[in-house]
Amino acid sequence: MPPQILIAALLFLAMLSMASSVFAPIAFALFIIALVWPAQRRLQDTLPRYLALVISFLMVVLAFLAFGWLIARAFGQVGRWIIADAARFQQLYDDARLWLEEHGIAVAVLWSENFGVGCIVRTVQTISSRLNSTFSFWLIALVYVLLGLMEVEAFERRIKALRNQTASALLLQGSRQTAMKIRRYMMIRTAMSVVTGLLVWIFARAVGLSLAEEWGFIAFALNYIPFLGPLVATLFPTLFALIQFGTAETVLVVFVGLNLIQFVVSSYIEPRVSGSALSVSPVVVLFSVFAWGYLWGVFGAFIGVPITIAVVTFCSQHRSSRWVSELLGLEVEPDQVFPTPEA
């Protein structure tokens, strides 16, 4: 790879990171538009265009609100259970403190140095800042979604009218294939999330873990973030089991059982269900989650795989960039026709 291309790529990534408040909502809005546009197009066959637009946009808003409310309710139930059982927390803390002090670790000193009033104030300020940034992100993304749904057809006409028909064909074909693969990816991810949530719910009820329904929904919701989500959805119930049961054997059973569910669904069932639908290497998927999560936080981890799917799909549309898609795991059909450059 020429050094100029490498330098340009690094500068582009630095720009994406520094201007995440601008580019992240746009990327997320394009992701939502790719999911919603087919439904709006079908509505436009029987309804006026702007009425179909309003219905599609309201569907997006209601889906966001419902999903957020369910997540808040699930974590709220867990929080209320923890507050109601504060005495058990105190007992566990006292036991841990005595054990650590017997081994020469002064917990009181560490607590006073790291968990004072200043730490609490900083934590509250951090949470408030994150909530404000999250609200701003959703608001900006929804505005982009509304404007994007209004401009899809006009943008398609402008692409078709380009003088460079090679670029026009690449953009149209790449956009359609990317949108189709993103919808397929979300269908597979949703199905696997439902299976994971049901299995976690059944397992939690079988071992007697409280709030089994809440743990099932948390596993379902967090499973949309590959690798990182299942890890968090496993650690929370395990810590909760430590509080509820207080025995190492039961905690070990919960930890092993939840990890077994995540491994079977994510590493065995899902690759076989998806098959050649996406054809992206698992290593590339893992790298996408961590790389885009580093650049854009939680939202980057969520849409990191769709962004990679888009990059791979567009690169597969031309001979000069096909090597990128082959390197990242996409198999190009032998009979695939590439646009010929204009004279």
mmCIF file of C-alpha atoms in Angstrom:
data_model
loop_
_atom_site.group_PDB
_atom_site.id
_atom_site.type_symbol
_atom_site.label_atom_id
_atom_site.label_comp_id
_atom_site.label_asym_id
_atom_site.label_seq_id
_atom_site.Cartn_x
_atom_site.Cartn_y
_atom_site.Cartn_z
ATOM 1 C CA MET A 1 0.000 0.000 0.000
ATOM 2 C CA PRO A 2 1.449 3.398 -0.955
ATOM 3 C CA PRO A 3 2.326 5.572 2.055
ATOM 4 C CA GLN A 4 0.078 8.373 0.773
ATOM 5 C CA ILE A 5 -2.986 6.122 1.016
ATOM 6 C CA LEU A 6 -2.017 4.988 4.527
ATOM 7 C CA ILE A 7 -1.516 8.575 5.692
ATOM 8 C CA ALA A 8 -4.832 9.629 4.143
ATOM 9 C CA ALA A 9 -6.615 6.725 5.853
ATOM 10 C CA LEU A 10 -5.127 7.614 9.249
ATOM 11 C CA LEU A 11 -6.086 11.272 8.820
ATOM 12 C CA PHE A 12 -9.599 10.242 7.810
ATOM 13 C CA LEU A 13 -9.972 8.066 10.930
ATOM 14 C CA ALA A 14 -8.657 10.906 13.103
ATOM 15 C CA MET A 15 -11.226 13.226 11.523
ATOM 16 C CA LEU A 16 -14.012 10.709 12.224
ATOM 17 C CA SER A 17 -12.956 10.491 15.861
ATOM 18 C CA MET A 18 -12.607 14.242 16.419
ATOM 19 C CA ALA A 19 -15.866 15.040 14.604
ATOM 20 C CA SER A 20 -17.863 12.129 16.013
ATOM 21 C CA SER A 21 -20.728 14.444 16.981
ATOM 22 C CA VAL A 22 -21.163 15.206 13.267
ATOM 23 C CA PHE A 23 -20.456 11.912 11.519
ATOM 24 C CA ALA A 24 -21.855 9.394 14.037
ATOM 25 C CA PRO A 25 -25.480 10.653 13.802
ATOM 26 C CA ILE A 26 -25.226 10.670 9.993
ATOM 27 C CA ALA A 27 -23.953 7.084 9.898
ATOM 28 C CA PHE A 28 -26.652 5.960 12.324
ATOM 29 C CA ALA A 29 -29.331 7.792 10.322
ATOM 30 C CA LEU A 30 -28.202 6.081 7.101
ATOM 31 C CA PHE A 31 -28.400 2.756 8.927
ATOM 32 C CA ILE A 32 -31.993 3.476 10.023
ATOM 33 C CA ILE A 33 -32.953 4.683 6.537
ATOM 34 C CA ALA A 34 -31.660 1.443 5.028
ATOM 35 C CA LEU A 35 -33.957 -0.474 7.374
ATOM 36 C CA VAL A 36 -37.049 1.720 7.034
ATOM 37 C CA TRP A 37 -37.040 2.724 3.359
ATOM 38 C CA PRO A 38 -38.582 -0.533 1.979
ATOM 39 C CA ALA A 39 -41.556 -0.136 4.330
ATOM 40 C CA GLN A 40 -42.026 3.491 3.308
ATOM 41 C CA ARG A 41 -41.827 2.563 -0.378
ATOM 42 C CA ARG A 42 -44.562 -0.034 0.067
ATOM 43 C CA LEU A 43 -46.701 2.503 1.912
ATOM 44 C CA GLN A 44 -46.244 4.987 -0.920
ATOM 45 C CA ASP A 45 -47.845 2.484 -3.311
ATOM 46 C CA THR A 46 -51.192 2.943 -1.553
ATOM 47 C CA LEU A 47 -50.869 6.225 0.379
ATOM 48 C CA PRO A 48 -49.807 9.791 -0.454
ATOM 49 C CA ARG A 49 -46.043 10.265 -0.302
ATOM 50 C CA TYR A 50 -45.921 12.598 2.699
ATOM 51 C CA LEU A 51 -48.430 10.512 4.663
ATOM 52 C CA ALA A 52 -46.253 7.448 4.095
ATOM 53 C CA LEU A 53 -43.250 9.523 5.238
ATOM 54 C CA VAL A 54 -45.000 10.569 8.461
ATOM 55 C CA ILE A 55 -46.068 6.993 9.226
ATOM 56 C CA SER A 56 -42.551 5.653 8.607
ATOM 57 C CA PHE A 57 -40.949 8.335 10.775
ATOM 58 C CA LEU A 58 -43.438 7.753 13.597
ATOM 59 C CA MET A 59 -42.656 4.036 13.418
ATOM 60 C CA VAL A 60 -38.969 4.834 13.978
ATOM 61 C CA VAL A 61 -39.683 7.186 16.887
ATOM 62 C CA LEU A 62 -42.077 4.735 18.568
ATOM 63 C CA ALA A 63 -39.596 1.890 18.138
ATOM 64 C CA PHE A 64 -36.869 3.969 19.813
ATOM 65 C CA LEU A 65 -39.150 4.990 22.673
ATOM 66 C CA ALA A 66 -40.461 1.457 23.244
ATOM 67 C CA PHE A 67 -37.007 -0.094 23.188
ATOM 68 C CA GLY A 68 -35.573 2.557 25.507
ATOM 69 C CA TRP A 69 -38.511 2.229 27.923
ATOM 70 C CA LEU A 70 -38.150 -1.555 28.091
ATOM 71 C CA ILE A 71 -34.404 -1.317 28.755
ATOM 72 C CA ALA A 72 -34.933 1.333 31.439
ATOM 73 C CA ARG A 73 -37.669 -0.786 33.018
ATOM 74 C CA ALA A 74 -35.479 -3.902 33.091
ATOM 75 C CA PHE A 75 -32.507 -2.135 34.667
ATOM 76 C CA GLY A 76 -34.874 -0.234 36.977
ATOM 77 C CA GLN A 77 -36.279 -3.507 38.314
ATOM 78 C CA VAL A 78 -32.750 -4.730 38.991
ATOM 79 C CA GLY A 79 -31.883 -1.464 40.739
ATOM 80 C CA ARG A 80 -34.999 -1.581 42.932
ATOM 81 C CA TRP A 81 -34.233 -5.172 43.912
ATOM 82 C CA ILE A 82 -30.691 -4.178 44.883
ATOM 83 C CA ILE A 83 -31.924 -1.218 46.978
ATOM 84 C CA ALA A 84 -34.529 -3.404 48.700
ATOM 85 C CA ASP A 85 -31.823 -5.924 49.624
ATOM 86 C CA ALA A 86 -29.254 -3.396 50.828
ATOM 87 C CA ALA A 87 -28.669 -5.358 54.057
ATOM 88 C CA ARG A 88 -27.258 -8.267 52.074
ATOM 89 C CA PHE A 89 -24.934 -5.833 50.264
ATOM 90 C CA GLN A 90 -23.717 -4.519 53.590
ATOM 91 C CA GLN A 91 -23.052 -8.037 54.840
ATOM 92 C CA LEU A 92 -21.107 -8.954 51.704
ATOM 93 C CA TYR A 93 -19.121 -5.734 51.958
ATOM 94 C CA ASP A 94 -18.265 -6.376 55.611
ATOM 95 C CA ASP A 95 -17.163 -9.932 54.844
ATOM 96 C CA ALA A 96 -14.994 -8.771 51.936
ATOM 97 C CA ARG A 97 -13.516 -5.960 54.031
ATOM 98 C CA LEU A 98 -12.574 -8.299 56.870
ATOM 99 C CA TRP A 99 -11.006 -10.789 54.451
ATOM 100 C CA LEU A 100 -8.968 -8.058 52.738
ATOM 101 C CA GLU A 101 -7.824 -6.527 56.009
ATOM 102 C CA GLU A 102 -6.705 -9.952 57.222
ATOM 103 C CA HIS A 103 -4.464 -10.052 54.132
ATOM 104 C CA GLY A 104 -3.009 -6.584 54.748
ATOM 105 C CA ILE A 105 -5.253 -4.442 52.522
ATOM 106 C CA ALA A 106 -6.776 -1.438 54.297
ATOM 107 C CA VAL A 107 -10.149 -1.009 52.596
ATOM 108 C CA ALA A 108 -11.092 2.031 54.672
ATOM 109 C CA VAL A 109 -8.046 3.939 53.427
ATOM 110 C CA LEU A 110 -8.721 3.009 49.787
ATOM 111 C CA TRP A 111 -12.379 3.977 50.151
ATOM 112 C CA SER A 112 -11.598 7.377 51.651
ATOM 113 C CA GLU A 113 -8.984 8.123 48.971
ATOM 114 C CA ASN A 114 -10.997 7.037 45.932
ATOM 115 C CA PHE A 115 -14.673 7.237 46.883
ATOM 116 C CA GLY A 116 -15.108 10.563 48.586
ATOM 117 C CA VAL A 117 -17.665 13.305 48.016
ATOM 118 C CA GLY A 118 -15.635 14.641 45.117
ATOM 119 C CA CYS A 119 -15.765 11.267 43.383
ATOM 120 C CA ILE A 120 -19.545 11.141 43.783
ATOM 121 C CA VAL A 121 -19.913 14.657 42.361
ATOM 122 C CA ARG A 122 -17.689 13.785 39.395
ATOM 123 C CA THR A 123 -19.691 10.616 38.771
ATOM 124 C CA VAL A 124 -22.988 12.527 38.781
ATOM 125 C CA GLN A 125 -21.530 15.137 36.420
ATOM 126 C CA THR A 126 -20.255 12.412 34.072
ATOM 127 C CA ILE A 127 -23.641 10.672 34.011
ATOM 128 C CA SER A 128 -25.445 13.963 33.357
ATOM 129 C CA SER A 129 -23.050 14.779 30.530
ATOM 130 C CA ARG A 130 -23.526 11.340 28.967
ATOM 131 C CA LEU A 131 -27.302 11.643 29.170
ATOM 132 C CA ASN A 132 -27.210 15.060 27.530
ATOM 133 C CA SER A 133 -24.920 13.844 24.734
ATOM 134 C CA THR A 134 -27.096 10.769 24.207
ATOM 135 C CA PHE A 135 -30.241 12.866 23.943
ATOM 136 C CA SER A 136 -28.532 15.232 21.499
ATOM 137 C CA PHE A 137 -27.311 12.272 19.446
ATOM 138 C CA TRP A 138 -30.808 10.783 19.132
ATOM 139 C CA LEU A 139 -32.353 14.154 18.303
ATOM 140 C CA ILE A 140 -29.826 14.901 15.555
ATOM 141 C CA ALA A 141 -30.039 11.357 14.181
ATOM 142 C CA LEU A 142 -33.846 11.539 13.993
ATOM 143 C CA VAL A 143 -33.645 14.847 12.101
ATOM 144 C CA TYR A 144 -31.268 13.228 9.613
ATOM 145 C CA VAL A 145 -33.607 10.232 9.307
ATOM 146 C CA LEU A 146 -36.569 12.486 8.512
ATOM 147 C CA LEU A 147 -34.628 14.494 5.934
ATOM 148 C CA GLY A 148 -33.070 11.359 4.468
ATOM 149 C CA LEU A 149 -36.391 9.588 4.002
ATOM 150 C CA MET A 150 -37.639 12.673 2.177
ATOM 151 C CA GLU A 151 -34.621 12.712 -0.165
ATOM 152 C CA VAL A 152 -34.081 9.026 -1.010
ATOM 153 C CA GLU A 153 -35.872 9.117 -4.353
ATOM 154 C CA ALA A 154 -34.449 12.509 -5.330
ATOM 155 C CA PHE A 155 -30.938 11.374 -4.440
ATOM 156 C CA GLU A 156 -31.407 8.231 -6.537
ATOM 157 C CA ARG A 157 -32.435 10.360 -9.527
ATOM 158 C CA ARG A 158 -29.367 12.585 -9.098
ATOM 159 C CA ILE A 159 -27.093 9.538 -9.056
ATOM 160 C CA LYS A 160 -28.699 8.173 -12.218
ATOM 161 C CA ALA A 161 -28.195 11.558 -13.908
ATOM 162 C CA LEU A 162 -24.434 11.621 -13.303
ATOM 163 C CA ARG A 163 -22.323 12.024 -16.416
ATOM 164 C CA ASN A 164 -19.946 9.345 -15.206
ATOM 165 C CA GLN A 165 -22.120 6.280 -15.686
ATOM 166 C CA THR A 166 -19.469 4.026 -14.136
ATOM 167 C CA ALA A 167 -19.653 5.949 -10.871
ATOM 168 C CA SER A 168 -23.445 6.029 -11.148
ATOM 169 C CA ALA A 169 -23.656 2.253 -11.544
ATOM 170 C CA LEU A 170 -21.227 1.674 -8.667
ATOM 171 C CA LEU A 171 -23.136 3.968 -6.312
ATOM 172 C CA LEU A 172 -26.558 2.564 -7.173
ATOM 173 C CA GLN A 173 -25.583 -1.082 -7.101
ATOM 174 C CA GLY A 174 -23.426 -0.665 -4.004
ATOM 175 C CA SER A 175 -26.151 1.214 -2.117
ATOM 176 C CA ARG A 176 -28.832 -1.340 -2.950
ATOM 177 C CA GLN A 177 -26.668 -4.311 -2.015
ATOM 178 C CA THR A 178 -25.486 -2.601 1.173
ATOM 179 C CA ALA A 179 -29.050 -1.822 2.271
ATOM 180 C CA MET A 180 -30.144 -5.383 1.497
ATOM 181 C CA LYS A 181 -27.265 -6.887 3.492
ATOM 182 C CA ILE A 182 -27.818 -4.538 6.421
ATOM 183 C CA ARG A 183 -31.491 -5.569 6.576
ATOM 184 C CA ARG A 184 -30.439 -9.215 6.401
ATOM 185 C CA TYR A 185 -27.871 -8.630 9.135
ATOM 186 C CA MET A 186 -30.466 -7.045 11.422
ATOM 187 C CA MET A 187 -32.942 -9.875 10.781
ATOM 188 C CA ILE A 188 -30.315 -12.450 11.736
ATOM 189 C CA ARG A 189 -29.165 -10.410 14.722
ATOM 190 C CA THR A 190 -32.748 -9.933 15.938
ATOM 191 C CA ALA A 191 -33.553 -13.638 15.618
ATOM 192 C CA MET A 192 -30.390 -14.607 17.502
ATOM 193 C CA SER A 193 -31.098 -11.962 20.160
ATOM 194 C CA VAL A 194 -34.593 -13.389 20.687
ATOM 195 C CA VAL A 195 -33.163 -16.910 21.006
ATOM 196 C CA THR A 196 -30.511 -15.697 23.455
ATOM 197 C CA GLY A 197 -33.058 -13.804 25.562
ATOM 198 C CA LEU A 198 -35.389 -16.809 25.744
ATOM 199 C CA LEU A 199 -32.580 -19.183 26.709
ATOM 200 C CA VAL A 200 -31.290 -16.793 29.398
ATOM 201 C CA TRP A 201 -34.830 -16.413 30.770
ATOM 202 C CA ILE A 202 -35.365 -20.207 30.881
ATOM 203 C CA PHE A 203 -31.953 -20.772 32.467
ATOM 204 C CA ALA A 204 -32.475 -18.043 35.095
ATOM 205 C CA ARG A 205 -35.832 -19.525 36.085
ATOM 206 C CA ALA A 206 -34.331 -23.023 36.229
ATOM 207 C CA VAL A 207 -31.567 -22.005 38.665
ATOM 208 C CA GLY A 208 -33.911 -19.815 40.711
ATOM 209 C CA LEU A 209 -32.300 -16.486 39.824
ATOM 210 C CA SER A 210 -34.592 -13.571 40.637
ATOM 211 C CA LEU A 211 -35.800 -11.212 37.880
ATOM 212 C CA ALA A 212 -35.472 -13.901 35.199
ATOM 213 C CA GLU A 213 -37.626 -11.939 32.717
ATOM 214 C CA GLU A 214 -35.490 -8.825 33.175
ATOM 215 C CA TRP A 215 -32.246 -10.750 32.625
ATOM 216 C CA GLY A 216 -33.727 -12.302 29.496
ATOM 217 C CA PHE A 217 -34.648 -8.921 28.041
ATOM 218 C CA ILE A 218 -31.279 -7.409 28.991
ATOM 219 C CA ALA A 219 -29.558 -10.296 27.186
ATOM 220 C CA PHE A 220 -31.839 -9.723 24.179
ATOM 221 C CA ALA A 221 -31.098 -5.985 24.046
ATOM 222 C CA LEU A 222 -27.340 -6.162 24.633
ATOM 223 C CA ASN A 223 -26.917 -8.977 22.106
ATOM 224 C CA TYR A 224 -27.276 -6.358 19.340
ATOM 225 C CA ILE A 225 -23.715 -5.251 20.197
ATOM 226 C CA PRO A 226 -21.492 -8.187 19.147
ATOM 227 C CA PHE A 227 -19.002 -9.519 21.701
ATOM 228 C CA LEU A 228 -19.234 -6.566 24.111
ATOM 229 C CA GLY A 229 -22.988 -6.858 24.706
ATOM 230 C CA PRO A 230 -22.996 -10.588 25.557
ATOM 231 C CA LEU A 231 -20.036 -10.031 27.900
ATOM 232 C CA VAL A 232 -21.931 -7.396 29.877
ATOM 233 C CA ALA A 233 -25.142 -9.475 29.787
ATOM 234 C CA THR A 234 -23.188 -12.343 31.370
ATOM 235 C CA LEU A 235 -21.339 -10.395 34.066
ATOM 236 C CA PHE A 236 -24.401 -8.588 35.482
ATOM 237 C CA PRO A 237 -26.468 -11.721 36.289
ATOM 238 C CA THR A 238 -23.352 -13.420 37.653
ATOM 239 C CA LEU A 239 -22.716 -10.582 40.121
ATOM 240 C CA PHE A 240 -26.411 -10.582 40.937
ATOM 241 C CA ALA A 241 -26.238 -14.343 41.656
ATOM 242 C CA LEU A 242 -23.356 -13.698 44.042
ATOM 243 C CA ILE A 243 -25.565 -11.310 45.988
ATOM 244 C CA GLN A 244 -28.657 -13.521 45.910
ATOM 245 C CA PHE A 245 -27.147 -16.952 46.619
ATOM 246 C CA GLY A 246 -23.826 -16.130 48.258
ATOM 247 C CA THR A 247 -22.281 -19.508 47.365
ATOM 248 C CA ALA A 248 -19.399 -19.968 44.949
ATOM 249 C CA GLU A 249 -20.896 -23.144 43.493
ATOM 250 C CA THR A 250 -24.152 -21.485 42.401
ATOM 251 C CA VAL A 251 -22.331 -18.451 41.060
ATOM 252 C CA LEU A 252 -20.069 -20.738 39.031
ATOM 253 C CA VAL A 253 -23.107 -22.578 37.638
ATOM 254 C CA VAL A 254 -24.721 -19.287 36.613
ATOM 255 C CA PHE A 255 -21.514 -17.995 35.035
ATOM 256 C CA VAL A 256 -20.817 -21.191 33.091
ATOM 257 C CA GLY A 257 -24.452 -21.572 32.007
ATOM 258 C CA LEU A 258 -24.750 -18.021 30.692
ATOM 259 C CA ASN A 259 -21.425 -18.235 28.866
ATOM 260 C CA LEU A 260 -22.452 -21.566 27.346
ATOM 261 C CA ILE A 261 -25.666 -19.993 26.031
ATOM 262 C CA GLN A 262 -23.783 -17.052 24.546
ATOM 263 C CA PHE A 263 -21.146 -19.306 22.998
ATOM 264 C CA VAL A 264 -23.600 -21.754 21.424
ATOM 265 C CA VAL A 265 -25.826 -19.037 19.965
ATOM 266 C CA SER A 266 -23.137 -16.563 18.893
ATOM 267 C CA SER A 267 -20.343 -18.925 17.844
ATOM 268 C CA TYR A 268 -22.221 -21.987 16.587
ATOM 269 C CA ILE A 269 -25.825 -21.256 15.591
ATOM 270 C CA GLU A 270 -25.517 -17.718 14.228
ATOM 271 C CA PRO A 271 -22.628 -18.376 11.776
ATOM 272 C CA ARG A 272 -24.555 -21.302 10.327
ATOM 273 C CA VAL A 273 -27.817 -19.371 10.120
ATOM 274 C CA SER A 274 -26.167 -16.439 8.390
ATOM 275 C CA GLY A 275 -24.157 -18.714 6.086
ATOM 276 C CA SER A 276 -22.993 -16.726 3.099
ATOM 277 C CA ALA A 277 -25.472 -13.911 3.719
ATOM 278 C CA LEU A 278 -22.754 -11.520 4.889
ATOM 279 C CA SER A 279 -19.487 -13.416 4.317
ATOM 280 C CA VAL A 280 -17.484 -11.181 6.629
ATOM 281 C CA SER A 281 -14.665 -12.745 8.615
ATOM 282 C CA PRO A 282 -15.341 -13.102 12.391
ATOM 283 C CA VAL A 283 -11.980 -11.456 13.042
ATOM 284 C CA VAL A 284 -13.103 -8.463 10.980
ATOM 285 C CA VAL A 285 -16.391 -8.361 12.924
ATOM 286 C CA LEU A 286 -14.517 -8.285 16.240
ATOM 287 C CA PHE A 287 -12.124 -5.623 14.967
ATOM 288 C CA SER A 288 -15.048 -3.528 13.680
ATOM 289 C CA VAL A 289 -16.788 -3.597 17.053
ATOM 290 C CA PHE A 290 -13.715 -2.489 18.988
ATOM 291 C CA ALA A 291 -12.421 -0.016 16.389
ATOM 292 C CA TRP A 292 -15.702 1.828 15.860
ATOM 293 C CA GLY A 293 -16.473 1.567 19.571
ATOM 294 C CA TYR A 294 -13.176 3.324 20.246
ATOM 295 C CA LEU A 295 -13.997 6.024 17.684
ATOM 296 C CA TRP A 296 -17.673 6.606 18.517
ATOM 297 C CA GLY A 297 -18.412 4.839 21.801
ATOM 298 C CA VAL A 298 -21.457 2.607 22.278
ATOM 299 C CA PHE A 299 -23.120 3.766 19.057
ATOM 300 C CA GLY A 300 -19.953 2.959 17.136
ATOM 301 C CA ALA A 301 -19.881 -0.543 18.611
ATOM 302 C CA PHE A 302 -23.506 -1.000 17.562
ATOM 303 C CA ILE A 303 -23.134 0.129 13.947
ATOM 304 C CA GLY A 304 -19.509 -0.954 13.492
ATOM 305 C CA VAL A 305 -20.476 -4.176 11.698
ATOM 306 C CA PRO A 306 -22.991 -2.463 9.340
ATOM 307 C CA ILE A 307 -20.310 0.100 8.441
ATOM 308 C CA THR A 308 -17.883 -2.712 7.656
ATOM 309 C CA ILE A 309 -20.552 -4.454 5.574
ATOM 310 C CA ALA A 310 -21.008 -1.231 3.602
ATOM 311 C CA VAL A 311 -17.261 -0.814 3.026
ATOM 312 C CA VAL A 312 -16.844 -4.431 1.940
ATOM 313 C CA THR A 313 -19.865 -4.288 -0.377
ATOM 314 C CA PHE A 314 -18.790 -1.088 -2.121
ATOM 315 C CA CYS A 315 -15.236 -2.369 -2.525
ATOM 316 C CA SER A 316 -16.559 -5.521 -4.201
ATOM 317 C CA GLN A 317 -18.196 -3.451 -6.958
ATOM 318 C CA HIS A 318 -14.983 -2.641 -8.830
ATOM 319 C CA ARG A 319 -11.930 -4.622 -9.880
ATOM 320 C CA SER A 320 -9.472 -2.088 -8.455
ATOM 321 C CA SER A 321 -10.914 -2.421 -4.921
ATOM 322 C CA ARG A 322 -12.096 -6.013 -5.034
ATOM 323 C CA TRP A 323 -8.997 -7.133 -3.128
ATOM 324 C CA VAL A 324 -10.295 -5.283 -0.042
ATOM 325 C CA SER A 325 -13.537 -7.273 -0.002
ATOM 326 C CA GLU A 326 -11.658 -10.521 -0.600
ATOM 327 C CA LEU A 327 -9.226 -9.691 2.221
ATOM 328 C CA LEU A 328 -12.046 -8.908 4.656
ATOM 329 C CA GLY A 329 -13.862 -12.145 3.866
ATOM 330 C CA LEU A 330 -16.328 -11.468 1.052
ATOM 331 C CA GLU A 331 -16.312 -14.005 -1.754
ATOM 332 C CA VAL A 332 -17.016 -12.387 -5.114
ATOM 333 C CA GLU A 333 -18.943 -14.537 -7.546
ATOM 334 C CA PRO A 334 -16.895 -15.601 -10.590
ATOM 335 C CA ASP A 335 -19.571 -14.346 -12.974
ATOM 336 C CA GLN A 336 -19.983 -10.964 -11.283
ATOM 337 C CA VAL A 337 -19.978 -8.194 -13.860
ATOM 338 C CA PHE A 338 -18.002 -5.076 -13.034
ATOM 339 C CA PRO A 339 -18.701 -1.729 -14.658
ATOM 340 C CA THR A 340 -16.235 -0.920 -17.387
ATOM 341 C CA PRO A 341 -14.501 2.456 -17.112
ATOM 342 C CA GLU A 342 -15.564 5.106 -19.530
ATOM 343 C CA ALA A 343 -13.237 5.991 -22.337
#
